[in-house]
PDB file of C-alpha atoms and ligand atoms in Angstrom:
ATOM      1  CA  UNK A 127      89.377  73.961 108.142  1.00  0.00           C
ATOM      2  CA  UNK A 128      91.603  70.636 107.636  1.00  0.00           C
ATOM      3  CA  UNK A 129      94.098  69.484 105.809  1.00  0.00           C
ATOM      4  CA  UNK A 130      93.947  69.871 101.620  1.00  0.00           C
ATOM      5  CA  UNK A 131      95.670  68.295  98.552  1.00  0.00           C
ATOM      6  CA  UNK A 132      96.542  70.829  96.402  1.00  0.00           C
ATOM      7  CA  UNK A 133      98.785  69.885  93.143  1.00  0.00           C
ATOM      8  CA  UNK A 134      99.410  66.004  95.264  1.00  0.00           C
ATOM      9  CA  UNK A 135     100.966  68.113  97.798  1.00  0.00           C
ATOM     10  CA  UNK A 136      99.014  68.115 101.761  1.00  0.00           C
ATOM     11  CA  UNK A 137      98.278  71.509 103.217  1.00  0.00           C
ATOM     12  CA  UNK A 138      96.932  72.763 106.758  1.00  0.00           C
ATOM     13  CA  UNK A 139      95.319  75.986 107.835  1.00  0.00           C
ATOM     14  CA  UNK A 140      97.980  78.417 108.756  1.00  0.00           C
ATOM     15  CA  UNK A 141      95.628  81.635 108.669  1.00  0.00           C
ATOM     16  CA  UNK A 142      92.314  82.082 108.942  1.00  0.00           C
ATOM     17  CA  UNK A 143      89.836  84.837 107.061  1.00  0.00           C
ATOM     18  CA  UNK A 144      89.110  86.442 110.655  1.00  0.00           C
ATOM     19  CA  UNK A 145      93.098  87.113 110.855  1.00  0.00           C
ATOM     20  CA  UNK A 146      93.648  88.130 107.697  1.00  0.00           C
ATOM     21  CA  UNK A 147      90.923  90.186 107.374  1.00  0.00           C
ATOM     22  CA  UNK A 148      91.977  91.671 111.194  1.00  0.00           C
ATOM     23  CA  UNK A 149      95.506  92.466 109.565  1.00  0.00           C
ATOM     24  CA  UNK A 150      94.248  94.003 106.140  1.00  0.00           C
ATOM     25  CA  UNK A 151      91.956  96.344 108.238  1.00  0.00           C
ATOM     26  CA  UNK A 152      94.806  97.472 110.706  1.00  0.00           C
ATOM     27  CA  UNK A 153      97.068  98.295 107.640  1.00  0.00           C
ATOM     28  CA  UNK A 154      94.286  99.546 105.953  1.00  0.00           C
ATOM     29  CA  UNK A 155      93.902 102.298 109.176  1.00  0.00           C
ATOM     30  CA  UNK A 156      97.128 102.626 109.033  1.00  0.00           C
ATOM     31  CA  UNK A 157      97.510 104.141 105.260  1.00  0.00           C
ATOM     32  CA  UNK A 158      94.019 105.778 105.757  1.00  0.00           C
ATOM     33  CA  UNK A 159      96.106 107.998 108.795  1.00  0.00           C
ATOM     34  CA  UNK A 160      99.273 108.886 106.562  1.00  0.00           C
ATOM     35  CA  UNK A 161      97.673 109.478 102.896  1.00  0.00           C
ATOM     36  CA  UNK A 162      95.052 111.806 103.756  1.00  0.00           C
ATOM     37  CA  UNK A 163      95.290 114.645 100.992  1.00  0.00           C
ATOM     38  CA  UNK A 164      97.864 113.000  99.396  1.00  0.00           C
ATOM     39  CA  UNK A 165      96.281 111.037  96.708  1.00  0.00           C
ATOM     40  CA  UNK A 166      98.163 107.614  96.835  1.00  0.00           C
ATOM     41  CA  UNK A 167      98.750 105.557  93.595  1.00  0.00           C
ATOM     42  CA  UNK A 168      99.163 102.007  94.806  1.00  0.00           C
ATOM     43  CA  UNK A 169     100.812  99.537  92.132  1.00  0.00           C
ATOM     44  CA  UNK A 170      99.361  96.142  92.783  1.00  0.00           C
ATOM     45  CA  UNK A 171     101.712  93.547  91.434  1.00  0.00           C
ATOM     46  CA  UNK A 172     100.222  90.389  89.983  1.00  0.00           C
ATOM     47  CA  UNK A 173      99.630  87.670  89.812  1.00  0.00           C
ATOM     48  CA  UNK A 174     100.198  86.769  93.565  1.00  0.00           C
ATOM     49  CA  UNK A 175      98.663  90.393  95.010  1.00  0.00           C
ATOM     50  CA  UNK A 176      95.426  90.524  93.541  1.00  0.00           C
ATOM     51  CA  UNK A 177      93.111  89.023  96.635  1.00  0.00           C
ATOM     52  CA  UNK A 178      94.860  91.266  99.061  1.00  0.00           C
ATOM     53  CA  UNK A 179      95.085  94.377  96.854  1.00  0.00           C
ATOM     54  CA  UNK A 180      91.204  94.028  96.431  1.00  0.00           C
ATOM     55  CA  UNK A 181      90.391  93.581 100.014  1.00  0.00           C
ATOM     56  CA  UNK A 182      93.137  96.347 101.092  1.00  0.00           C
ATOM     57  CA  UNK A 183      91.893  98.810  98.415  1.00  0.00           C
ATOM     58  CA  UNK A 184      87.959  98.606  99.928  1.00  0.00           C
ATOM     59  CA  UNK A 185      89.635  99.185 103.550  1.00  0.00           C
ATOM     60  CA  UNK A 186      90.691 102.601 102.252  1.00  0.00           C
ATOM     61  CA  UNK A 187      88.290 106.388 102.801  1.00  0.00           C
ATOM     62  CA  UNK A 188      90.869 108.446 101.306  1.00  0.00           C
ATOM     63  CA  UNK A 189      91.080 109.663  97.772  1.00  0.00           C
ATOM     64  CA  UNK A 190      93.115 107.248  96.156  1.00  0.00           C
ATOM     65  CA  UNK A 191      94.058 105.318  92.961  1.00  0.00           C
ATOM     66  CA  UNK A 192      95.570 101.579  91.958  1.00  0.00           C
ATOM     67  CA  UNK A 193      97.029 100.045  88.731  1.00  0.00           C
ATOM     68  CA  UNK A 194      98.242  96.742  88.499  1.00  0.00           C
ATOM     69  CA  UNK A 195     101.436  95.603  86.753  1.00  0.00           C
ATOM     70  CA  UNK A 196     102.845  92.525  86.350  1.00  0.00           C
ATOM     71  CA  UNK A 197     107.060  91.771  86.425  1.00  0.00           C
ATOM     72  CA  UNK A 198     108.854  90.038  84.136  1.00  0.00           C
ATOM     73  CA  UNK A 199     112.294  88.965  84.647  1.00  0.00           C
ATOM     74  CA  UNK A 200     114.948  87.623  82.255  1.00  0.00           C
ATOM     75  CA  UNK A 201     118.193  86.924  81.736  1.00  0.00           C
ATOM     76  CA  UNK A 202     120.007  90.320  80.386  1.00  0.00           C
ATOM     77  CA  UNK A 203     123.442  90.259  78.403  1.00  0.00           C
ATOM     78  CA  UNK A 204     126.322  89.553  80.450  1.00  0.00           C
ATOM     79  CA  UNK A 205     126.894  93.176  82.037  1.00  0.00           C
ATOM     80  CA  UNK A 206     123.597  93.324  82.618  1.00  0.00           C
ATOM     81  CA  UNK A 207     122.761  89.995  84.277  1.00  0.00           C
ATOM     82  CA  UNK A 208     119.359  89.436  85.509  1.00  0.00           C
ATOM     83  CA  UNK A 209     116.719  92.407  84.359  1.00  0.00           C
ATOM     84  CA  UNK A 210     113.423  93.103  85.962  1.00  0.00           C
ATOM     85  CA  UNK A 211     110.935  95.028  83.733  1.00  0.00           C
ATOM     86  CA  UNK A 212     106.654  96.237  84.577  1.00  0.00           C
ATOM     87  CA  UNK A 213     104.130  95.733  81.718  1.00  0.00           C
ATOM     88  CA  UNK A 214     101.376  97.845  82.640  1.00  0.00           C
ATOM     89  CA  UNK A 215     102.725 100.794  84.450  1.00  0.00           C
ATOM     90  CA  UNK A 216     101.292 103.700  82.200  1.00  0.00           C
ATOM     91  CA  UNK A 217     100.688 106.419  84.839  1.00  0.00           C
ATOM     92  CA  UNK A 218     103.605 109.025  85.845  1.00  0.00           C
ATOM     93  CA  UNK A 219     105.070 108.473  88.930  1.00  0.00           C
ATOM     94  CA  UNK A 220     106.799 111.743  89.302  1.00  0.00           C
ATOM     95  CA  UNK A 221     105.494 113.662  92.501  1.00  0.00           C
ATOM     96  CA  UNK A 222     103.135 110.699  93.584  1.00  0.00           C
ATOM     97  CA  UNK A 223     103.193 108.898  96.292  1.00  0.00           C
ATOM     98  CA  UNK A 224     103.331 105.698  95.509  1.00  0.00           C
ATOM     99  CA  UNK A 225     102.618 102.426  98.210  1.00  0.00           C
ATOM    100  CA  UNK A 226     103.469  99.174  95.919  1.00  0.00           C
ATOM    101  CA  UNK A 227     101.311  96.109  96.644  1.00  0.00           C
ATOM    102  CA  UNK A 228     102.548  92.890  96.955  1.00  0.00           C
ATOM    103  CA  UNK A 229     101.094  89.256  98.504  1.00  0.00           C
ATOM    104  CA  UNK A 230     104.720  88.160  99.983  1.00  0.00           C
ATOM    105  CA  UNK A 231     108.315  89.444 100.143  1.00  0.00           C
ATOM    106  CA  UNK A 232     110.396  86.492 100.373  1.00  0.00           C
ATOM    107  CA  UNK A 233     113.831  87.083  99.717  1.00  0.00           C
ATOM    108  CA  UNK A 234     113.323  90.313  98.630  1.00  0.00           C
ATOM    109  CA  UNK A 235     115.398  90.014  95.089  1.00  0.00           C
ATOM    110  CA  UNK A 236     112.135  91.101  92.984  1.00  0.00           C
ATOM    111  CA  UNK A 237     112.052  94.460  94.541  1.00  0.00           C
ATOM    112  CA  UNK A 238     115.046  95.192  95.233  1.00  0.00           C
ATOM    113  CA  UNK A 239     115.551  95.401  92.003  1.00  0.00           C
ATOM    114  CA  UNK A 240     112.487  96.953  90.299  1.00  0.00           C
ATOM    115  CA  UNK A 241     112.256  99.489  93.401  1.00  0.00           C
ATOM    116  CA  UNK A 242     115.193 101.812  91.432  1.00  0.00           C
ATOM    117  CA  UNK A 243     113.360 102.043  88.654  1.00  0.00           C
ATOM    118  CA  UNK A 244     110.557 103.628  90.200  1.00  0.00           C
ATOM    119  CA  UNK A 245     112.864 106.078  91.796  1.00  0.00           C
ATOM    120  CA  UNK A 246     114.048 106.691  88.608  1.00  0.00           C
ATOM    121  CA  UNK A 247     110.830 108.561  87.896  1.00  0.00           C
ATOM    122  CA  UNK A 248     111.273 110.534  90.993  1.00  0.00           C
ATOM    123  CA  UNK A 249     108.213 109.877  93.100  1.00  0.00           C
ATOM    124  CA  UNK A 250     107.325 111.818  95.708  1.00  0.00           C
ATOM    125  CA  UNK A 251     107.331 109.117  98.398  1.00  0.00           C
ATOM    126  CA  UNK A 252     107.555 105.205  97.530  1.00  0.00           C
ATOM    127  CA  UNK A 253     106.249 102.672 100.166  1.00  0.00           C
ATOM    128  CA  UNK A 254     105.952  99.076 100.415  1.00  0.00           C
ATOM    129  CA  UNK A 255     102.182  97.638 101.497  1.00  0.00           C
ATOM    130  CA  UNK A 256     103.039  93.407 101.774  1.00  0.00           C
ATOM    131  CA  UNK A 257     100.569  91.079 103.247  1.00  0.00           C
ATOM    132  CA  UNK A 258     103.355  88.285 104.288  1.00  0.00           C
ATOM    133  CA  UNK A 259     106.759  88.649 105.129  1.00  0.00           C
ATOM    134  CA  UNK A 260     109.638  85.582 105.418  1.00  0.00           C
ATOM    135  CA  UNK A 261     112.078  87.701 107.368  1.00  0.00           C
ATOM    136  CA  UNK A 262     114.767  84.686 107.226  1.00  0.00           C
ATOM    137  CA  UNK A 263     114.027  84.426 103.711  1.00  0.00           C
ATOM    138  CA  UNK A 264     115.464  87.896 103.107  1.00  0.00           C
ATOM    139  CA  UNK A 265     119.065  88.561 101.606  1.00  0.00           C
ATOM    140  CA  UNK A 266     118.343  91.724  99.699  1.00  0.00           C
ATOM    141  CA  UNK A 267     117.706  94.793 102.304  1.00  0.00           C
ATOM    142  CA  UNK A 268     114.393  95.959 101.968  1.00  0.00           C
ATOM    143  CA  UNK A 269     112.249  97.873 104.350  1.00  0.00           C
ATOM    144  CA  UNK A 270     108.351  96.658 104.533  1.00  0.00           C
ATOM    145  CA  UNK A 271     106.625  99.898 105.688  1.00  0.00           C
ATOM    146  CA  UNK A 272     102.876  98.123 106.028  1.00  0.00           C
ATOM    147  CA  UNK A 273     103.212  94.587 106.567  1.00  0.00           C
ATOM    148  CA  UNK A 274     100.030  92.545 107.484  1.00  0.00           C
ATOM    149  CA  UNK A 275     101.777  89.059 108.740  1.00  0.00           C
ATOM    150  CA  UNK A 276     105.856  87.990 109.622  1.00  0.00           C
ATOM    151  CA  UNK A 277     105.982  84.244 108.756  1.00  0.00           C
ATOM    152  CA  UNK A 278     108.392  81.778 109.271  1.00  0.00           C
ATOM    153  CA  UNK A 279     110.148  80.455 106.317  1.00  0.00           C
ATOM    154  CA  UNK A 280     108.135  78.055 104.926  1.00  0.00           C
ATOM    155  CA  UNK A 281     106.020  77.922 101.562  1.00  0.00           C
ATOM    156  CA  UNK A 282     102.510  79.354 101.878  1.00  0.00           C
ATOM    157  CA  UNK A 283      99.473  78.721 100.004  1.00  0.00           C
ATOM    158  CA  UNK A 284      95.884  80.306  99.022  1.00  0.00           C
ATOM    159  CA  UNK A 285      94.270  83.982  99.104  1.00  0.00           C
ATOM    160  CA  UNK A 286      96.095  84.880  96.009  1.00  0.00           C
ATOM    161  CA  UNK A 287      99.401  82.502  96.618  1.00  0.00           C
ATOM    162  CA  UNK A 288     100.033  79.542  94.639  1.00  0.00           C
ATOM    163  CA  UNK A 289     101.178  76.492  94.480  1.00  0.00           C
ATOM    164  CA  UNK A 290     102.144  75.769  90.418  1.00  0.00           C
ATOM    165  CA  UNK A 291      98.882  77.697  89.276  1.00  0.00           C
ATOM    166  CA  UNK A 292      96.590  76.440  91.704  1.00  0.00           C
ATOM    167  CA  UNK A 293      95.416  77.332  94.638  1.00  0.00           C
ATOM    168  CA  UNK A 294      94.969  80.943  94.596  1.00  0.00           C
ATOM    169  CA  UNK A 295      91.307  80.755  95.348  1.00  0.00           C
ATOM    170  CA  UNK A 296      91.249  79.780  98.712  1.00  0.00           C
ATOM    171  CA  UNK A 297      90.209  82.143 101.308  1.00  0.00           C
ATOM    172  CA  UNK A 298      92.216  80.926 103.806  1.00  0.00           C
ATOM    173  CA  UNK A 299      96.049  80.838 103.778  1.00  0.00           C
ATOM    174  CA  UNK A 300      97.640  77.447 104.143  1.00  0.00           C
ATOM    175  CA  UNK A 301     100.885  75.905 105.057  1.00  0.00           C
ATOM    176  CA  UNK A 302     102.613  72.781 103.377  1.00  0.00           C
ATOM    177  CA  UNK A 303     102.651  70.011 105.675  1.00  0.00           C
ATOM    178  CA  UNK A 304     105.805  67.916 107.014  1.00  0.00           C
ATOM    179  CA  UNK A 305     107.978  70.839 105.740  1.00  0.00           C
ATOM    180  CA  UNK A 306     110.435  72.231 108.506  1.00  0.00           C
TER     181      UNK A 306
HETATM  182  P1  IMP B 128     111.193  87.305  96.167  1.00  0.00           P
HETATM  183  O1  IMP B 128     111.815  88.022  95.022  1.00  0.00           O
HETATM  184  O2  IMP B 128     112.014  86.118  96.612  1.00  0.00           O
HETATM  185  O3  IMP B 128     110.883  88.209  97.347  1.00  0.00           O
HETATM  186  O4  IMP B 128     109.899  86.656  95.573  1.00  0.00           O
HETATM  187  C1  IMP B 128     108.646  86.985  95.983  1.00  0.00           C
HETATM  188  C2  IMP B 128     107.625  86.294  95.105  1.00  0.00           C
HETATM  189  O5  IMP B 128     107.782  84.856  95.145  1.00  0.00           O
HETATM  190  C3  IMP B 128     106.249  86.581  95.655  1.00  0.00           C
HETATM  191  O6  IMP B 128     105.707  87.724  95.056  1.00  0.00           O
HETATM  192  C4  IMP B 128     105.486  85.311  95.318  1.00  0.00           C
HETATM  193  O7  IMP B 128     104.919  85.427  94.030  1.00  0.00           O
HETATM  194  C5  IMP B 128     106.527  84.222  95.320  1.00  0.00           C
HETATM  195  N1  IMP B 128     106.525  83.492  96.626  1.00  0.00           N
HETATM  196  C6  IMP B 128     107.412  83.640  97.622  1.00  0.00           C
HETATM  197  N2  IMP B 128     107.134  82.830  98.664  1.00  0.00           N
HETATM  198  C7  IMP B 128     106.007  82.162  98.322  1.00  0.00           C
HETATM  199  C8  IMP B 128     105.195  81.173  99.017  1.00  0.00           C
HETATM  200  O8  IMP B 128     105.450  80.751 100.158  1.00  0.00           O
HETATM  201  N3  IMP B 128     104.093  80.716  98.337  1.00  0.00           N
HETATM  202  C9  IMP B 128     103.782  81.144  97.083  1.00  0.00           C
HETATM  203  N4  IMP B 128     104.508  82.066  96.414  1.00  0.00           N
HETATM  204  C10 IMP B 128     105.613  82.582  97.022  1.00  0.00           C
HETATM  205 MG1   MG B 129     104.208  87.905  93.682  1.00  0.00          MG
END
């Protein structure tokens, strides 16, 4: 692996598919140990999720099910300020557990604010399953109960992450260079 130009903008290896694919199996384990009987419903969210939701999905020997949503958010009236809303969530959440599935929590302001409206629907449990975590990124408190990799604050690149559209294909994950 060397350095890439993705978008005009360099990149170097940060990760490699041996790691990754280390870290995905560990969490993998990990849910495998607490979910047995319990039926899971994992909510991948897209776009970002998709490469790590696959590969953590085939890790798994339990009964379990996914859907993937994606989130939209907007600009709400004034007293409402800035709204989160799922398009694709059809299934029930009430008395599931539920793991969401997301590529990286950065500063955590997605979530936090589409996590109540899962509670609303009174699952039974509601977990958090992210491959990459910024934790100096984060301002809005949020707990990360299977987390594959902590990273330092800088922007990331490939295995589902992207740069402006691109770069989601690459199996490796990469870091922008000359950023500090
Ligand atoms: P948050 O609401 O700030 O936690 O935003 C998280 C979302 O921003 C992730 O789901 C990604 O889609 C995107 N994101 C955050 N950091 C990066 C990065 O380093 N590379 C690519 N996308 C990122
Ligand atoms: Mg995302």
């Amino acid at each position: 692996m060397s350095v890439i130009v993705v978008n005009g903008k360099e990149f170097e290896p940060y990760l490699t598919v041996a790691q990754i694919d280390e870290q995905i199996k560990r969490v993998g384990a990990e849910i495998n140990a607490n979910y047995d009987g319990k039926r899971p419903l994992f909510i991948a969210i897209l776009n970002g999720s998709f490469m790590f939701a696959s590969d953590l999905f085939k890790e798994l020997t339990i009964d379990a099910e996914i859907c993937f949503i994606k989130l939209a958010s907007y600009k709400g009236t004034r007293s409402t300020g800035h709204v989160v809303t799922s398009i694709g969530l059809d299934e029930s959440l009430k008395d599931r557990h539920v793991v969401i599935i997301e590529d990286i929590v950065d500063t955590g302001k997605t979530l936090s604010e589409f996590l109540p409206q899962l509670m609303d629907q009174q699952p039974a449990s509601l977990k958090i399953a992210a491959l990459l975590h910024k934790p100096e990124a984060l301002v809005h408190a949020l707990k990360i109960d299977y987390l594959g990799f902590s990273v330092p604050n800088k922007f990331l690149l490939g295995f589902g992450l992207d740069y402006d559209g691109l770069g989601r294909n690459l199996k490796e994950i990469y870091t922008l260079v000359g950023e500090e």
